[in-house]
PDB file of N, CA, C and O in Angstrom:
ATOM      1  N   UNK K   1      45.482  -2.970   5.592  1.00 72.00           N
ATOM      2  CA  UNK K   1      44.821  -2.760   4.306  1.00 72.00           C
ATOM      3  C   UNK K   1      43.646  -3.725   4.150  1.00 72.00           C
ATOM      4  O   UNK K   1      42.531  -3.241   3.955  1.00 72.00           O
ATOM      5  N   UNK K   2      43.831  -5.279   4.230  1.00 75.00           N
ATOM      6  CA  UNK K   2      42.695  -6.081   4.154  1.00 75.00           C
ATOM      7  C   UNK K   2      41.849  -5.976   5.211  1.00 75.00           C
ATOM      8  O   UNK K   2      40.810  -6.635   5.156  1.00 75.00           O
ATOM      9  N   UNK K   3      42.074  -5.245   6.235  1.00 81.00           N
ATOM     10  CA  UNK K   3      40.647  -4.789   7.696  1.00 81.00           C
ATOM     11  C   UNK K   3      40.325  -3.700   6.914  1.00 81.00           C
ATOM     12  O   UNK K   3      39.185  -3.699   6.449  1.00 81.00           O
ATOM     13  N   UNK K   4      40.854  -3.022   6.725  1.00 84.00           N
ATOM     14  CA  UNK K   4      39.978  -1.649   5.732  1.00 84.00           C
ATOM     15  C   UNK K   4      39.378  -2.167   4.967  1.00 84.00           C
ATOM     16  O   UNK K   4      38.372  -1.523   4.671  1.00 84.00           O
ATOM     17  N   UNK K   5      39.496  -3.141   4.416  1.00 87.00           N
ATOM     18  CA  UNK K   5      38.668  -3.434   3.019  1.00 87.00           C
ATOM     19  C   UNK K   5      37.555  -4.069   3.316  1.00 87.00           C
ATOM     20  O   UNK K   5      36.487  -3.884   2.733  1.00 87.00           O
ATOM     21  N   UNK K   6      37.736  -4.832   4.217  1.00 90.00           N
ATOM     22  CA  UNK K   6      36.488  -5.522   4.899  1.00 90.00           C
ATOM     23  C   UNK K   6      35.640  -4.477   5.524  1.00 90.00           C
ATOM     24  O   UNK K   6      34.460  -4.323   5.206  1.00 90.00           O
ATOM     25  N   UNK K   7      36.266  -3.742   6.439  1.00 90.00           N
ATOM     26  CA  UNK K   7      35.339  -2.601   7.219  1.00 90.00           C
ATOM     27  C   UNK K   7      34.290  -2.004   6.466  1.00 90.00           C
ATOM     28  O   UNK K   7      33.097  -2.018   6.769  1.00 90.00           O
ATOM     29  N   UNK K   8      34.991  -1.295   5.113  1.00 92.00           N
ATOM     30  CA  UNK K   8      34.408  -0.584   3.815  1.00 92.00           C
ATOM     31  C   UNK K   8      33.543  -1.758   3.233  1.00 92.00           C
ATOM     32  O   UNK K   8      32.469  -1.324   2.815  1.00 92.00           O
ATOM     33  N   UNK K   9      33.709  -3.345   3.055  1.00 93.00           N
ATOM     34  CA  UNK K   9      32.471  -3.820   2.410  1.00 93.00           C
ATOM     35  C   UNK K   9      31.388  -3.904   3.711  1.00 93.00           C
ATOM     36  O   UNK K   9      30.172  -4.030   3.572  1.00 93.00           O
ATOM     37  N   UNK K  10      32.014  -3.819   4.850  1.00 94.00           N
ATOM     38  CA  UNK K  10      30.514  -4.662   5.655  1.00 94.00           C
ATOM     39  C   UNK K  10      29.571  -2.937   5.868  1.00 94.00           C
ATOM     40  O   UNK K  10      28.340  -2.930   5.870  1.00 94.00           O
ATOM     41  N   UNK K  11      30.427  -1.560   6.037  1.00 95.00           N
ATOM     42  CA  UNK K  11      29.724  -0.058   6.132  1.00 95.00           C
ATOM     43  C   UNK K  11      28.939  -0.169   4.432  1.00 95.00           C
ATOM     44  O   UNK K  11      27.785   0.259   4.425  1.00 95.00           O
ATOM     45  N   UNK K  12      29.396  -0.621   3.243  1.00 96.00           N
ATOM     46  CA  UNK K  12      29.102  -0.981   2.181  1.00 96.00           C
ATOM     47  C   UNK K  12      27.127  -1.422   2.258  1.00 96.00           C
ATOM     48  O   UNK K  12      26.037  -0.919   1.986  1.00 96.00           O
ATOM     49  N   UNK K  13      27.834  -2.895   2.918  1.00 96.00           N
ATOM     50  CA  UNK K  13      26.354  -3.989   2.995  1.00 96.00           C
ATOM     51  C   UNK K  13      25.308  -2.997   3.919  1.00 96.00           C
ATOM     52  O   UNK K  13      24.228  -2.556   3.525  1.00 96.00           O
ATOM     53  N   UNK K  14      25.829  -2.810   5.033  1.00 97.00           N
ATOM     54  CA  UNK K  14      24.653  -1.828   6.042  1.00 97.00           C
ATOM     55  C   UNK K  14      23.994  -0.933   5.145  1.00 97.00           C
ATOM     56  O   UNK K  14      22.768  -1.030   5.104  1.00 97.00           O
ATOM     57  N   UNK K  15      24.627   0.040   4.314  1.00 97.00           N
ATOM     58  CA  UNK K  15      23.860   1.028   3.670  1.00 97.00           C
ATOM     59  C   UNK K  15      23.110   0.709   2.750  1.00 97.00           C
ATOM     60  O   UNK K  15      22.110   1.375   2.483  1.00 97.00           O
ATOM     61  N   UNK K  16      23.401  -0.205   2.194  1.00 97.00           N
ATOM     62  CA  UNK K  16      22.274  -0.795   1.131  1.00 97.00           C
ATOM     63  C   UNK K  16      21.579  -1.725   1.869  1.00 97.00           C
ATOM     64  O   UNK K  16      20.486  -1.838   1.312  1.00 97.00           O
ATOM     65  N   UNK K  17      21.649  -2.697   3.151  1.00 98.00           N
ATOM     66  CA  UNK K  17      20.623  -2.932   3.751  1.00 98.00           C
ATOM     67  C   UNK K  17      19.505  -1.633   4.642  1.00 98.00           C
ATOM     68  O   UNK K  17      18.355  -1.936   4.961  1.00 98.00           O
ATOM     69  N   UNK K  18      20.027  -0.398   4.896  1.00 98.00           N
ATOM     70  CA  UNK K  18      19.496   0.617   5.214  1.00 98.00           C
ATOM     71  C   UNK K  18      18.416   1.276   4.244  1.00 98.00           C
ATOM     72  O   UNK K  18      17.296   1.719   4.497  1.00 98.00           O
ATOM     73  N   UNK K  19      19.227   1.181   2.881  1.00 98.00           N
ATOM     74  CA  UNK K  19      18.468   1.978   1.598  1.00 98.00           C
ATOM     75  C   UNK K  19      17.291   0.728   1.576  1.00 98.00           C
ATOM     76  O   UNK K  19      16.186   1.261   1.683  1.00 98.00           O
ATOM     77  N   UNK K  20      17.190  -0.561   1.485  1.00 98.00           N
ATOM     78  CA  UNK K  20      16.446  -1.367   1.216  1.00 98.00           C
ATOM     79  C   UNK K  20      14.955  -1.513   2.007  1.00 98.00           C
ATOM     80  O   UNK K  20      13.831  -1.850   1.633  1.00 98.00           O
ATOM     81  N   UNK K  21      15.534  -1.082   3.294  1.00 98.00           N
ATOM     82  CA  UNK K  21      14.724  -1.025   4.880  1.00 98.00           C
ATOM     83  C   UNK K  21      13.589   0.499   4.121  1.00 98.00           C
ATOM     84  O   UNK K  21      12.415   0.617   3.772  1.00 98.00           O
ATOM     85  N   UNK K  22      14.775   1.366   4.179  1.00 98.00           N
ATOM     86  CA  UNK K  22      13.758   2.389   3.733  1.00 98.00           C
ATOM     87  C   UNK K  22      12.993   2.520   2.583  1.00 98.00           C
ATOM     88  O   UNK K  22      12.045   3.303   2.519  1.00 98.00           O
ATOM     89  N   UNK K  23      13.338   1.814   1.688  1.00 98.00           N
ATOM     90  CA  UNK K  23      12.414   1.598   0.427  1.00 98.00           C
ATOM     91  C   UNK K  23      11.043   0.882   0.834  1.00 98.00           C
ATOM     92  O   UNK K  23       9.902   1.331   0.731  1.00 98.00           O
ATOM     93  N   UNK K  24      11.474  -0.365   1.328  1.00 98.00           N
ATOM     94  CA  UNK K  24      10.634  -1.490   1.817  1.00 98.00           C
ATOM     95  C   UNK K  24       9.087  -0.306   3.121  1.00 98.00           C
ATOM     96  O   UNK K  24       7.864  -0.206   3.216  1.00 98.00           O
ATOM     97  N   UNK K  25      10.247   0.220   3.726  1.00 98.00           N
ATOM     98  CA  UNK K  25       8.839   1.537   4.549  1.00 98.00           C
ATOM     99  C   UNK K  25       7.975   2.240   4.121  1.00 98.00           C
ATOM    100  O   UNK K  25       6.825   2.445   4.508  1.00 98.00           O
ATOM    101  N   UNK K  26       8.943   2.879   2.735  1.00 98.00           N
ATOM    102  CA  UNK K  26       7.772   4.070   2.069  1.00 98.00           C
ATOM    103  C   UNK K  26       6.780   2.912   0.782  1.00 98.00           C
ATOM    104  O   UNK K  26       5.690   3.272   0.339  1.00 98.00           O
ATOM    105  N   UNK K  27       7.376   1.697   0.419  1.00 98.00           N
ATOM    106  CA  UNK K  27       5.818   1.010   0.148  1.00 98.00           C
ATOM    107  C   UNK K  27       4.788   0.858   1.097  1.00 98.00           C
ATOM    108  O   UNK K  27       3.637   1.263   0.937  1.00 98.00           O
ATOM    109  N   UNK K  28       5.305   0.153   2.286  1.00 98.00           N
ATOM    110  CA  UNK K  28       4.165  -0.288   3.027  1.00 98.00           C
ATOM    111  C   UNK K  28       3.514   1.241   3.428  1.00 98.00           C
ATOM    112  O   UNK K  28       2.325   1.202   3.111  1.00 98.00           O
ATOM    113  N   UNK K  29       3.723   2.055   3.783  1.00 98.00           N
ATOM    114  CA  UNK K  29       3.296   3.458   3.929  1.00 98.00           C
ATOM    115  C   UNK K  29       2.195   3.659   2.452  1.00 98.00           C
ATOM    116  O   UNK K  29       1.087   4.162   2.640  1.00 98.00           O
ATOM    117  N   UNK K  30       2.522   3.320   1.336  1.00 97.00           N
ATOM    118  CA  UNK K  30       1.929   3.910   0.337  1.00 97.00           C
ATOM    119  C   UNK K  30       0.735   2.624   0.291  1.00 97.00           C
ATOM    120  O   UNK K  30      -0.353   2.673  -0.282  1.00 97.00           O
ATOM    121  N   UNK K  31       1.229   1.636   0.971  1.00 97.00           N
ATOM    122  CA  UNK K  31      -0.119   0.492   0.730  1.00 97.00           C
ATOM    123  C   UNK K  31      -1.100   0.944   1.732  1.00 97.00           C
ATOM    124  O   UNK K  31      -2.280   1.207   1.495  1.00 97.00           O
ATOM    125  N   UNK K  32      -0.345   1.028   3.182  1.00 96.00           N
ATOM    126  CA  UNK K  32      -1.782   1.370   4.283  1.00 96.00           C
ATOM    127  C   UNK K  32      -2.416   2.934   3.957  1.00 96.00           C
ATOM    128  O   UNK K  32      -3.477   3.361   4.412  1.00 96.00           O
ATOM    129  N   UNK K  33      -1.505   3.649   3.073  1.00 95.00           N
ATOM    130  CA  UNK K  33      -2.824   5.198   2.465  1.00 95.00           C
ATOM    131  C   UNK K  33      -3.375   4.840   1.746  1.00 95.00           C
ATOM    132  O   UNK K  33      -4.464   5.412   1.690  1.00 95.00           O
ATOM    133  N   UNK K  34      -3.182   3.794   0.748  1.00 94.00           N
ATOM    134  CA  UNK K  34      -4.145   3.103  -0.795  1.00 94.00           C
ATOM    135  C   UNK K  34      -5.604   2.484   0.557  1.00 94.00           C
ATOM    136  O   UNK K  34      -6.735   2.946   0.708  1.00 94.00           O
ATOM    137  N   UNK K  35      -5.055   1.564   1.147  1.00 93.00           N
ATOM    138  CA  UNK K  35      -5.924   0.850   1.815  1.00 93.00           C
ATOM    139  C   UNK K  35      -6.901   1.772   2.584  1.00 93.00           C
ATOM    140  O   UNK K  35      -8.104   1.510   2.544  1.00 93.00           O
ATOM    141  N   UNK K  36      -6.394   2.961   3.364  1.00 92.00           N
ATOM    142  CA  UNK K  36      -7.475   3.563   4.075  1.00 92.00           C
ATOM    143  C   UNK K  36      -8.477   4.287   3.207  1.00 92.00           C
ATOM    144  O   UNK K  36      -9.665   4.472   3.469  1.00 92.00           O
ATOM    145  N   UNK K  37      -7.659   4.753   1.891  1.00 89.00           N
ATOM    146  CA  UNK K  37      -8.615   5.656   1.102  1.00 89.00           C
ATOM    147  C   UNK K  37      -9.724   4.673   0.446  1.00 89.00           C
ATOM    148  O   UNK K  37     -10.889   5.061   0.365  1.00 89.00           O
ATOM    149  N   UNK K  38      -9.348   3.425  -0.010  1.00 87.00           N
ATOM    150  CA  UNK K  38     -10.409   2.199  -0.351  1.00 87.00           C
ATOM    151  C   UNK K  38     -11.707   2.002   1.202  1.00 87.00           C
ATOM    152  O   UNK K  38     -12.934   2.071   1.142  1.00 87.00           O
ATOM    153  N   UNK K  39     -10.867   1.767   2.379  1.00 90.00           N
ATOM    154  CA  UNK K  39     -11.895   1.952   2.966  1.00 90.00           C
ATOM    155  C   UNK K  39     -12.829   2.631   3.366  1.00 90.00           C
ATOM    156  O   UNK K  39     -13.908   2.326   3.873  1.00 90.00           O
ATOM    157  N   UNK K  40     -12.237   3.837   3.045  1.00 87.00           N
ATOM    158  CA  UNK K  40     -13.179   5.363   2.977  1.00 87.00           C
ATOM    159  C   UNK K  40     -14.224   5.225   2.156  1.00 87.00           C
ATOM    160  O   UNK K  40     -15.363   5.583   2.454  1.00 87.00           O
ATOM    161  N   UNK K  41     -13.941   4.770   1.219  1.00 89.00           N
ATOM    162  CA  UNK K  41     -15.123   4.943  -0.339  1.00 89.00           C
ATOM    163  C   UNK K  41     -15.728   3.521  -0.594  1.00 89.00           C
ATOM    164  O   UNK K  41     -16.187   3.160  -1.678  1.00 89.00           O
ATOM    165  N   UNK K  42     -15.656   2.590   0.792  1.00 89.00           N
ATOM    166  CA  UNK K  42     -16.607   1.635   0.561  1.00 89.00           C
ATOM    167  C   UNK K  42     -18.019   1.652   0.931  1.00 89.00           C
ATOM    168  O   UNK K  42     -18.963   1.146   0.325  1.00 89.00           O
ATOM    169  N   UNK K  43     -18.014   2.289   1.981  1.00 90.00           N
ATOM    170  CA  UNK K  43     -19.307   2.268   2.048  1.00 90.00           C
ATOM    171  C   UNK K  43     -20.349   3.183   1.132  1.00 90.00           C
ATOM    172  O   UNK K  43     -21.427   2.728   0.751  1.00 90.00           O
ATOM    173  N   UNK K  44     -19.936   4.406   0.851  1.00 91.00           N
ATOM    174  CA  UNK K  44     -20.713   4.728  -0.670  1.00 91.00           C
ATOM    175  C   UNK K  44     -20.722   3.719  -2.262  1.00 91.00           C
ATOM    176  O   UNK K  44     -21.437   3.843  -3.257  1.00 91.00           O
ATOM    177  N   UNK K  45     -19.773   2.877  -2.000  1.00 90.00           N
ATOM    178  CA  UNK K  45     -19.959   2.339  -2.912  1.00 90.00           C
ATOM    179  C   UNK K  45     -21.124   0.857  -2.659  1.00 90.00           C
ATOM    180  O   UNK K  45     -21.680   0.219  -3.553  1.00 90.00           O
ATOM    181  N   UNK K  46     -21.207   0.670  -1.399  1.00 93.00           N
ATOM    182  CA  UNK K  46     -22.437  -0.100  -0.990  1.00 93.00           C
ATOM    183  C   UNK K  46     -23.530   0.645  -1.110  1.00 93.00           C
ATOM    184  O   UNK K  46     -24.499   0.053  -1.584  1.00 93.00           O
ATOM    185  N   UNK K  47     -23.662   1.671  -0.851  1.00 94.00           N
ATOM    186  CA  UNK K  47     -24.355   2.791  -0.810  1.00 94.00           C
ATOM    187  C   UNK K  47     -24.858   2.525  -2.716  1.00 94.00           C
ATOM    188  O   UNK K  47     -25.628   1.661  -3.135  1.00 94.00           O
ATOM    189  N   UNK K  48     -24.363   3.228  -3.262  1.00 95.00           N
ATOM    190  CA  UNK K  48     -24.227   3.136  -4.735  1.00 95.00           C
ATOM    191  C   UNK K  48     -25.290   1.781  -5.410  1.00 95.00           C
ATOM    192  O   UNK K  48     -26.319   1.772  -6.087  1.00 95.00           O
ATOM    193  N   UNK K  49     -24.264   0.552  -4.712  1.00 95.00           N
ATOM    194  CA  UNK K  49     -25.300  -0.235  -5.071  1.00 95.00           C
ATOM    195  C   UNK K  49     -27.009  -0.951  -4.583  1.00 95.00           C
ATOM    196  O   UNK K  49     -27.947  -1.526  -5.135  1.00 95.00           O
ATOM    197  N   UNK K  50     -26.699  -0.553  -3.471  1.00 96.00           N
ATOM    198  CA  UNK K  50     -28.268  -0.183  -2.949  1.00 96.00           C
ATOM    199  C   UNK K  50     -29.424   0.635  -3.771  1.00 96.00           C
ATOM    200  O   UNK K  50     -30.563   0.243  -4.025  1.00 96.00           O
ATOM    201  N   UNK K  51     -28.850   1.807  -4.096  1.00 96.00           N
ATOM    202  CA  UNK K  51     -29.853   2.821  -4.753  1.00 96.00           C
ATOM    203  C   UNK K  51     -29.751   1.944  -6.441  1.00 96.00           C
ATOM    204  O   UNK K  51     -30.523   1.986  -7.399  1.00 96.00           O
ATOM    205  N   UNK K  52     -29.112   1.577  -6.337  1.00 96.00           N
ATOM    206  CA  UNK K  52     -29.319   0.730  -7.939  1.00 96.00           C
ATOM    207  C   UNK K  52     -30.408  -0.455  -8.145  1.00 96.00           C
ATOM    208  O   UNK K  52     -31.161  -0.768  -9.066  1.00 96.00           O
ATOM    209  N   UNK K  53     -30.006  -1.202  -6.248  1.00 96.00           N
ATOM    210  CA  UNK K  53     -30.938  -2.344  -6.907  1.00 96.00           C
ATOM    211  C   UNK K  53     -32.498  -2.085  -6.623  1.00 96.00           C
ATOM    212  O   UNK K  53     -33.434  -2.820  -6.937  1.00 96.00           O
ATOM    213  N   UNK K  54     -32.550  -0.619  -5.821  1.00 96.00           N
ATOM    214  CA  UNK K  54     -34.167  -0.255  -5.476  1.00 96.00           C
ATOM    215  C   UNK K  54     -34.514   0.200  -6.449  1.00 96.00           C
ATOM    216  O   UNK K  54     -35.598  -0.237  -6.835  1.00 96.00           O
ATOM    217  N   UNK K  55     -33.828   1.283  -7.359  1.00 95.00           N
ATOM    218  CA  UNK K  55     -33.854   1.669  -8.597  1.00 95.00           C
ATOM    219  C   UNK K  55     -34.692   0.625  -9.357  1.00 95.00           C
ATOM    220  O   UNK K  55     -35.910   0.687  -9.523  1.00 95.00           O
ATOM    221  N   UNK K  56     -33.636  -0.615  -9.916  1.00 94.00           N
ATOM    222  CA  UNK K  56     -33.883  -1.567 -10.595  1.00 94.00           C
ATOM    223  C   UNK K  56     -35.665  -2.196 -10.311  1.00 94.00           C
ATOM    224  O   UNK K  56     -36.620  -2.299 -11.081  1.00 94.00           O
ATOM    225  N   UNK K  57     -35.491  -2.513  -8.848  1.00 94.00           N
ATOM    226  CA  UNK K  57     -36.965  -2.933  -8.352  1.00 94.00           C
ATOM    227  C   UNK K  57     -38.343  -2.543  -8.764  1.00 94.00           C
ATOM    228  O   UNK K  57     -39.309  -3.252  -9.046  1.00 94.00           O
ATOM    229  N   UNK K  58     -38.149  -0.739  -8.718  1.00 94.00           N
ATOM    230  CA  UNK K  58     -39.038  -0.300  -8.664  1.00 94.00           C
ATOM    231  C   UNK K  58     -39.248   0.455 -10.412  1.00 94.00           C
ATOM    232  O   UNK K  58     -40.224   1.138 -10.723  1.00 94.00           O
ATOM    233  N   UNK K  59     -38.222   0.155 -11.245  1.00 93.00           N
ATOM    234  CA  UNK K  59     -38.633   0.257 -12.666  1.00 93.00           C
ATOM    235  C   UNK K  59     -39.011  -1.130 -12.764  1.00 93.00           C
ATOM    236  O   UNK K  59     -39.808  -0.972 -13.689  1.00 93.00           O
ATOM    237  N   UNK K  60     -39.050  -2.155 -12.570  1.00 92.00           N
ATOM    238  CA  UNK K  60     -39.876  -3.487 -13.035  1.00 92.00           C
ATOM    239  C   UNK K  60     -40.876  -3.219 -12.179  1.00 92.00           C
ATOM    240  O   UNK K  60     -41.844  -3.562 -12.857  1.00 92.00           O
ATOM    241  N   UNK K  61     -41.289  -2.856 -11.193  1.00 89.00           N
ATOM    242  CA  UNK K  61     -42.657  -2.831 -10.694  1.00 89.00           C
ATOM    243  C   UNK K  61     -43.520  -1.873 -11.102  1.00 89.00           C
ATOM    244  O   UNK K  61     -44.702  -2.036 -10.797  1.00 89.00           O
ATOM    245  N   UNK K  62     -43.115  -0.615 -11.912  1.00 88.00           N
ATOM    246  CA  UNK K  62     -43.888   0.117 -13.013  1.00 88.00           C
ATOM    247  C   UNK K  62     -44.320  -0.592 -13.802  1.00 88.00           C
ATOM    248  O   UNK K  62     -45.525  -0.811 -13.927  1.00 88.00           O
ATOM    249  N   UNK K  63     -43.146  -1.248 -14.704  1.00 83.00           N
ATOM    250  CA  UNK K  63     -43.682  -1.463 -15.698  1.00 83.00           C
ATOM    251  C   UNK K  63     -44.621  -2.647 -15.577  1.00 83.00           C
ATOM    252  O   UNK K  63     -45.427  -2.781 -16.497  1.00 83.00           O
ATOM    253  N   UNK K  64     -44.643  -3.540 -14.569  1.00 68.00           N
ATOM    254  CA  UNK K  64     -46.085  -4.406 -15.059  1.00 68.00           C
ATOM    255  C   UNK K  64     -47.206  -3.936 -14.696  1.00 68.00           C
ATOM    256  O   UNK K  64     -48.248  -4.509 -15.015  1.00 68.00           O
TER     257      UNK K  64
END
């Protein structure tokens, strides 16, 4: 009876160290898709600010 009981807590601990493993995967999974889609849309956003600061340049060089 007390080896059963032990058996059942340590099959117990594994599965919730299992559930934990797999939780812990599908974040890092959801961080490296956040991360690639950020790196996707950086360079338009350099982009972005380029055309802003020529923008900027060339309305102060009108106006004087």
């Amino acid at each position: 009876m007390l080896q059963d009981d032990r058996e059942n807590l340590e099959l117990q601990r594994l599965l919730n160290e299992t559930r934990k493993l797999v939780a812990e995967r599908q974040k890092l999974l959801a961080e490296a898709k956040k991360l690639k889609r950020e790196t996707s849309f950086y360079p338009l956003a350099v982009l972005a600010g380029v055309v802003t600061a020529i923008t900027a340049v060339i309305g102060v060089f009108f106006k004087v």
